[in-house]
Backbone as ProteinMPNN parsed JSONL, in Angstrom:
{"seq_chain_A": "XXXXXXXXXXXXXXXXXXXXXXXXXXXXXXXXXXXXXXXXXXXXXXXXXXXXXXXXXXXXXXXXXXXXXXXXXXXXXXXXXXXXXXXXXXXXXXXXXXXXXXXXXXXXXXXXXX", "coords_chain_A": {"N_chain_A": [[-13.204, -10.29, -10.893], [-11.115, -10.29, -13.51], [-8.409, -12.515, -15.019], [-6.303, -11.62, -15.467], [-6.089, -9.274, -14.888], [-6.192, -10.453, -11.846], [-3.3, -11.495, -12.043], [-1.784, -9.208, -12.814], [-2.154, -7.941, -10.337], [-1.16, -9.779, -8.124], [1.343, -10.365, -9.778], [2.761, -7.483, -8.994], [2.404, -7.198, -6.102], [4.528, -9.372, -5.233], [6.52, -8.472, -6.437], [6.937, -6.138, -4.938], [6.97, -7.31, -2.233], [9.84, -8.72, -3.019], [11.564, -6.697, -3.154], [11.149, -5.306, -0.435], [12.324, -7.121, 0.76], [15.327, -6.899, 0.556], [18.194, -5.501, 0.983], [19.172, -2.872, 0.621], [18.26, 0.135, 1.839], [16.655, 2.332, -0.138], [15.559, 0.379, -2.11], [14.07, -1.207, -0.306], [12.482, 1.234, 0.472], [11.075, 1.663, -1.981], [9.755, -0.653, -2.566], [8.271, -0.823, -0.814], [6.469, 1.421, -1.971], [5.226, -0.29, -4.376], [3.978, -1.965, -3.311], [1.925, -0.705, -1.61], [1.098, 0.623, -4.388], [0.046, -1.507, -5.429], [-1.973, -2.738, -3.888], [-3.793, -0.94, -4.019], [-4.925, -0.81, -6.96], [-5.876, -3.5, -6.878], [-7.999, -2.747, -4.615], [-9.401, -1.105, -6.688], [-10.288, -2.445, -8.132], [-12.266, -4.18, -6.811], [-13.777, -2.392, -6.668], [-15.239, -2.119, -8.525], [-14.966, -1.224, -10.852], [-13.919, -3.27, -13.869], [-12.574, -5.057, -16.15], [-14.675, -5.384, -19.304], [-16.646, -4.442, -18.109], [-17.132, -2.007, -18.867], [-19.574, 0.277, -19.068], [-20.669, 0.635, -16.615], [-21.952, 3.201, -14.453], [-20.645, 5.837, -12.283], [-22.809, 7.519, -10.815], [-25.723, 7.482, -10.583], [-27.998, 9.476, -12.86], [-30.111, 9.967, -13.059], [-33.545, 9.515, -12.172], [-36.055, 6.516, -12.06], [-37.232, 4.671, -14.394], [-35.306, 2.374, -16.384], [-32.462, 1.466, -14.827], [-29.261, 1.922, -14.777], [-26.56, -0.274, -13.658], [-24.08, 0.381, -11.078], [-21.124, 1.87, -10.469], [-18.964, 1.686, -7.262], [-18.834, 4.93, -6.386], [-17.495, 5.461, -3.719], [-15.123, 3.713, -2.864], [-13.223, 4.32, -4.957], [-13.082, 7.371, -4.262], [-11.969, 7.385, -1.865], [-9.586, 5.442, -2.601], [-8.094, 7.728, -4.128], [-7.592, 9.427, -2.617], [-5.952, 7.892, -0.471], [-3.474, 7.134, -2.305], [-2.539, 9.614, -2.376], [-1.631, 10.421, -0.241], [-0.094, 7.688, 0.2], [2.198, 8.653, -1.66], [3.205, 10.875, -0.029], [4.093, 9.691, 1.898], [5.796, 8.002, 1.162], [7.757, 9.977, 0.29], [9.074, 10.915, 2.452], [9.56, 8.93, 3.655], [11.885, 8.592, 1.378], [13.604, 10.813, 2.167], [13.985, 10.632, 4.678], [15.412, 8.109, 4.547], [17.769, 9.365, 3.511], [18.73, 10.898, 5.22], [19.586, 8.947, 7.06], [21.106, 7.891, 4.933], [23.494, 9.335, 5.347], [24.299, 10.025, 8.143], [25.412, 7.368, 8.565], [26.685, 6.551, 5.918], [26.63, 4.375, 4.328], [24.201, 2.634, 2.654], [23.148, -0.039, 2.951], [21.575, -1.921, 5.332], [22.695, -3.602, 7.439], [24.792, -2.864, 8.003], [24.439, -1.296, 9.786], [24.791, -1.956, 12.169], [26.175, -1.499, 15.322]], "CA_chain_A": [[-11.926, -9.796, -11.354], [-10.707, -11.135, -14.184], [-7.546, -13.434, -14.967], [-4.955, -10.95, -16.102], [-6.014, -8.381, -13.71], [-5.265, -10.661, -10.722], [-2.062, -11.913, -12.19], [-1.21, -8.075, -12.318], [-1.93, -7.525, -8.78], [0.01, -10.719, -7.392], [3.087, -9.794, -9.592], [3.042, -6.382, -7.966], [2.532, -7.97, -4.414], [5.53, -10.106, -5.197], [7.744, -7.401, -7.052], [6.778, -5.302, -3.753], [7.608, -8.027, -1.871], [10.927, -8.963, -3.762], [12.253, -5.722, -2.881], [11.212, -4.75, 1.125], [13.333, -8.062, 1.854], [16.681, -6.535, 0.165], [19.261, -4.69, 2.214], [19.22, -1.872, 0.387], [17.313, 0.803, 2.411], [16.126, 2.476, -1.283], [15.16, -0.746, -2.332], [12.795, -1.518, 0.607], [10.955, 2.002, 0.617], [10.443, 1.565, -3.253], [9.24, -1.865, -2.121], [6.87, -0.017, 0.254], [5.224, 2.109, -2.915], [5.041, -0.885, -5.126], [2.798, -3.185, -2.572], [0.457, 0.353, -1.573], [0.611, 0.672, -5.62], [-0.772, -2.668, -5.944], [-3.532, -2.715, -2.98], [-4.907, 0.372, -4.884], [-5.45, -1.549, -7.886], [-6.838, -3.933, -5.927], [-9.096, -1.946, -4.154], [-10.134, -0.181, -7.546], [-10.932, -4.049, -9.264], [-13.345, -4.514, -6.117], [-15.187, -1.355, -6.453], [-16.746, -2.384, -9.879], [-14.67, -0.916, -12.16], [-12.996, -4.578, -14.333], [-12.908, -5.555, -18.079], [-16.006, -5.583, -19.494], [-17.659, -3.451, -17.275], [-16.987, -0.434, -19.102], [-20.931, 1.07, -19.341], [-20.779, 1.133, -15.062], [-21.437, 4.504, -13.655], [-20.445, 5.903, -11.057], [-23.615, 8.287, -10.035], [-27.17, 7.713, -11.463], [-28.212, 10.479, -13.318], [-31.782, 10.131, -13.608], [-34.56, 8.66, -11.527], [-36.943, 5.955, -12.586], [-37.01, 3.702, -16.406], [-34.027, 1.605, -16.83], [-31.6, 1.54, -14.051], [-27.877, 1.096, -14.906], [-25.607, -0.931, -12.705], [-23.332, 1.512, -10.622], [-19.738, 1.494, -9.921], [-18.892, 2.396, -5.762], [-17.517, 5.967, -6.039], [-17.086, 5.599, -2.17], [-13.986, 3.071, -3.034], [-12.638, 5.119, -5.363], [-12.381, 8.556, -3.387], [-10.98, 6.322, -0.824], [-8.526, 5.273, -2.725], [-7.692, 8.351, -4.776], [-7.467, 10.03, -0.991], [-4.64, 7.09, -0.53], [-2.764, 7.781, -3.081], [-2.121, 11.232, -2.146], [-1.304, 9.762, 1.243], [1.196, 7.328, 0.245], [3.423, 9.696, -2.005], [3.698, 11.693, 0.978], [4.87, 8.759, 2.968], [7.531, 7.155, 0.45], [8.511, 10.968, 0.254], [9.147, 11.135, 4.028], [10.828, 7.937, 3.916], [12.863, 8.861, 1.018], [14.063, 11.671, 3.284], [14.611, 9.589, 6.07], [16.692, 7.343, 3.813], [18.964, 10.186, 3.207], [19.421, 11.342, 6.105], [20.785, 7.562, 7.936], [22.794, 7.427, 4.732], [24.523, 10.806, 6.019], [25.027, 9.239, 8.891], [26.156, 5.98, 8.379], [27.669, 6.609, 5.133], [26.234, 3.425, 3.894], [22.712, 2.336, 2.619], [23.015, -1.061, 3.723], [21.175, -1.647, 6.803], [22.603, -4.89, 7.828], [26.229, -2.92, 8.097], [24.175, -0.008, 10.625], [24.543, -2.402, 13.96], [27.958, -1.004, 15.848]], "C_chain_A": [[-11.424, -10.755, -12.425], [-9.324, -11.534, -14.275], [-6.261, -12.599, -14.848], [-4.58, -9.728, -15.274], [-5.457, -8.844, -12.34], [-4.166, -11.261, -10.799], [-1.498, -10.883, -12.106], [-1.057, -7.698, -11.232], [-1.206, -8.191, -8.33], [1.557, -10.349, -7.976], [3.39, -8.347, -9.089], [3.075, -6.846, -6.675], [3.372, -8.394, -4.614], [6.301, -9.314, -5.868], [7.849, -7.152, -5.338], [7.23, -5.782, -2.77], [8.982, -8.65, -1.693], [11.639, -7.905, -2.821], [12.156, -4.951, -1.515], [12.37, -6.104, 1.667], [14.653, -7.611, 1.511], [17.214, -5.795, 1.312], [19.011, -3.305, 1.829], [17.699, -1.006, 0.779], [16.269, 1.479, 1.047], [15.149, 1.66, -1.727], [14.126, -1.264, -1.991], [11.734, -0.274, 0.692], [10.676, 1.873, -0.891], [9.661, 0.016, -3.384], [7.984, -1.816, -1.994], [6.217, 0.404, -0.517], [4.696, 0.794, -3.555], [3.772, -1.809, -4.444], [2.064, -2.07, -2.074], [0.192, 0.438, -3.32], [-1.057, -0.715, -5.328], [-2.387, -3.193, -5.14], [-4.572, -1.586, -3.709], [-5.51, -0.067, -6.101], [-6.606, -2.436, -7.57], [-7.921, -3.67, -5.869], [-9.996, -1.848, -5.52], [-11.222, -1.566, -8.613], [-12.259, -4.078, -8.437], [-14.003, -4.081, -6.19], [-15.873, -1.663, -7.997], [-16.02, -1.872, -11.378], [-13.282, -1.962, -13.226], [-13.319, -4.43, -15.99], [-14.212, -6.038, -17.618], [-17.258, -5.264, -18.992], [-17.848, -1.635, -17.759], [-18.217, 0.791, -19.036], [-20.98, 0.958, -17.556], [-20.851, 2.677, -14.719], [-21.386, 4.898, -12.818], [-21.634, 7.001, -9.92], [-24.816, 8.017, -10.949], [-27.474, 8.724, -11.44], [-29.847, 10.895, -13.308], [-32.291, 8.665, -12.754], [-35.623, 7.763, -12.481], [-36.244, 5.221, -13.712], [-36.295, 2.847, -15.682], [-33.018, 2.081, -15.908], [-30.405, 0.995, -14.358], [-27.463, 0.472, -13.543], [-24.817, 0.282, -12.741], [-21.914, 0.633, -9.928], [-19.958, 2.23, -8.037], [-18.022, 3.916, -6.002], [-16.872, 6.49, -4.214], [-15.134, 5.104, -2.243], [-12.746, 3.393, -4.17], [-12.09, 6.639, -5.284], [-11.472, 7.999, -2.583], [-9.332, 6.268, -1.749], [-7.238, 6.616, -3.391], [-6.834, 9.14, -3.358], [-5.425, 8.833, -1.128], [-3.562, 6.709, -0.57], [-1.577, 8.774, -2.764], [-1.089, 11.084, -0.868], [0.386, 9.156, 1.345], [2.491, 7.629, -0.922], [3.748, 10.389, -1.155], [4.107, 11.103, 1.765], [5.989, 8.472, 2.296], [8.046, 8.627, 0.416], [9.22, 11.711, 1.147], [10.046, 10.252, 4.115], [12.149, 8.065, 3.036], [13.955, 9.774, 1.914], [15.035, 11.314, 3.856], [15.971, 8.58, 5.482], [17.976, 7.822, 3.783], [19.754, 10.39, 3.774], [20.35, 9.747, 7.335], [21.385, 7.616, 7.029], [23.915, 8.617, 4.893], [24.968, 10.525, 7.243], [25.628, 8.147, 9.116], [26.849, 5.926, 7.396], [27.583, 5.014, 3.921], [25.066, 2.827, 3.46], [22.505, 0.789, 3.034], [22.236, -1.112, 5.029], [21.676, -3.146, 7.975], [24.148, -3.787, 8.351], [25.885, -1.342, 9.165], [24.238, -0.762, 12.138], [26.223, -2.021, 14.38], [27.943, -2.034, 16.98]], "O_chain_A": [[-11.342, -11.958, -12.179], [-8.689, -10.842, -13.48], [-5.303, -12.953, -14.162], [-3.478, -9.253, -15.0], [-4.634, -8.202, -11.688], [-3.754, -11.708, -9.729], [-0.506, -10.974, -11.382], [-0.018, -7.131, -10.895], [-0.229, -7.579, -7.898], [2.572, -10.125, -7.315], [4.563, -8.2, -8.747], [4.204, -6.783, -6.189], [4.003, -7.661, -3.852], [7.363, -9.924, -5.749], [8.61, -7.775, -4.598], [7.959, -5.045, -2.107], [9.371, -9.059, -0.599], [12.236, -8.279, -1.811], [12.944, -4.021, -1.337], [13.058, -6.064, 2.687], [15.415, -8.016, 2.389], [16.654, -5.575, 2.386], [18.631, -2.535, 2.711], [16.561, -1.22, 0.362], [15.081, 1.173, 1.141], [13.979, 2.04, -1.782], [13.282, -1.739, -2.75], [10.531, -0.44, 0.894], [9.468, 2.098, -0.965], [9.028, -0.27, -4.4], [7.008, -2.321, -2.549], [5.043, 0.09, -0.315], [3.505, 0.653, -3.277], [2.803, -2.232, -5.076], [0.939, -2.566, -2.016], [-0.992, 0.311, -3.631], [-2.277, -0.744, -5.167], [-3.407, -3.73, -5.572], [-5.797, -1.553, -3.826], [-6.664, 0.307, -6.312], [-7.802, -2.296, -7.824], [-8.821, -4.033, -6.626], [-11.111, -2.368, -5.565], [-12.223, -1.578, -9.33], [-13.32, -4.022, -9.059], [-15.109, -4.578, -5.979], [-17.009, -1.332, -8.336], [-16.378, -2.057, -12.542], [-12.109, -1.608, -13.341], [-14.131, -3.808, -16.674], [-14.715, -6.584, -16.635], [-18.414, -5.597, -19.251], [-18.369, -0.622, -17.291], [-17.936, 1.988, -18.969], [-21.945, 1.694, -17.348], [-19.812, 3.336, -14.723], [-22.217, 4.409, -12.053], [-21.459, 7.224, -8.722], [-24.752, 8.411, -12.114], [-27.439, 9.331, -10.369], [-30.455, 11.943, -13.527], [-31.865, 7.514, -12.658], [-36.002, 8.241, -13.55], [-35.032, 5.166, -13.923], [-36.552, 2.558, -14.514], [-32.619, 3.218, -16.162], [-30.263, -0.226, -14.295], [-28.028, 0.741, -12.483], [-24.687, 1.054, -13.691], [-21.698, -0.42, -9.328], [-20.832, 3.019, -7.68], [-16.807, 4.016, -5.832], [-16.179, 7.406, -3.77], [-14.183, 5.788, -1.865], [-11.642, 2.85, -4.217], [-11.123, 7.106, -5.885], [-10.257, 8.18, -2.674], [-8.301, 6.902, -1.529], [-6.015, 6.575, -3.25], [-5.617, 9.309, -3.276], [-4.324, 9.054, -1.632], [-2.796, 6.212, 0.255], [-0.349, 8.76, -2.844], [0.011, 11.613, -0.706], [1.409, 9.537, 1.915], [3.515, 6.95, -1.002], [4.9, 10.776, -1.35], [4.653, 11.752, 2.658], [7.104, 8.665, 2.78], [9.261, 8.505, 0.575], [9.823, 12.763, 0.936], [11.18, 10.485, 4.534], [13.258, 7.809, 3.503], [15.047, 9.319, 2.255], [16.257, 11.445, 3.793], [17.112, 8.437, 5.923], [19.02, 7.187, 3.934], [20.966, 10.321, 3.566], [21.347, 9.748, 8.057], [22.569, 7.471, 7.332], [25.077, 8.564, 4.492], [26.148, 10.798, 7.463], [26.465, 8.093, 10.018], [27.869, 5.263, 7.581], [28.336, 4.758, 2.982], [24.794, 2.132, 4.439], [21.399, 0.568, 3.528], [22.382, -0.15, 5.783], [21.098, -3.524, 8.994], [24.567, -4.243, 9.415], [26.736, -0.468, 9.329], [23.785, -0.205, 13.138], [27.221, -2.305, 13.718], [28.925, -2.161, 17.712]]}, "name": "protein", "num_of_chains": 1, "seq": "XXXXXXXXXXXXXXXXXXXXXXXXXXXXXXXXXXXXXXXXXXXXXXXXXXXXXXXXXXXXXXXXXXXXXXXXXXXXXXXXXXXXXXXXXXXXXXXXXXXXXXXXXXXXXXXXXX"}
């Protein structure tokens, strides 16, 4: 992985981070996408596909000669799968968000203990 790539992933882990410790319920599930964002990246650096790898493919086409180097398309369904996954979770939690601030009247969660 190269330099710039894992400085991108750590400041996403630490944005993502930044923002699940806030009060604001919003705040923390947009928290929640930002650190699954950033594991997906992740993920996608490990499976083979980095700078300077651009001629990787992901299925050999042809038997025999000259064998390219192959990217994992295992770790990339995976993740694409994921994905799909956790928009349908932050979109559940958005929800959910809505509905405590309809009841509480407040997005705070520090000001939800009676």
């Amino acid at each position: 992985m190269s330099v710039a790539l894992a400085a991108a992933v750590g400041g996403l882990f630490a944005a993502g981070t930044f923002l699940l410790l806030r009060r604001d319920l919003v705040r923390v599930v947009l928290g929640l996408a930002v650190v699954s964002q950033s594991t997906f990246v992740y993920l996608i650096a490990m499976g083979g596909v980095v700078e300077g790898t651009h001629d990787l493919v992901p299925v050999l086409a042809a038997h025999g000669g000259d064998v390219p180097e192959t990217a994992d398309p295992v770790v990339q369904a995976l993740v694409l799968t994921a994905i799909v996954v956790s928009f349908g979770t932050t979109a559940l939690a958005l929800g959910l968000s809505y509905r405590a601030y309809e009841e509480n009247e407040t997005m705070d969660v520090t000001e939800w203990v009676e």
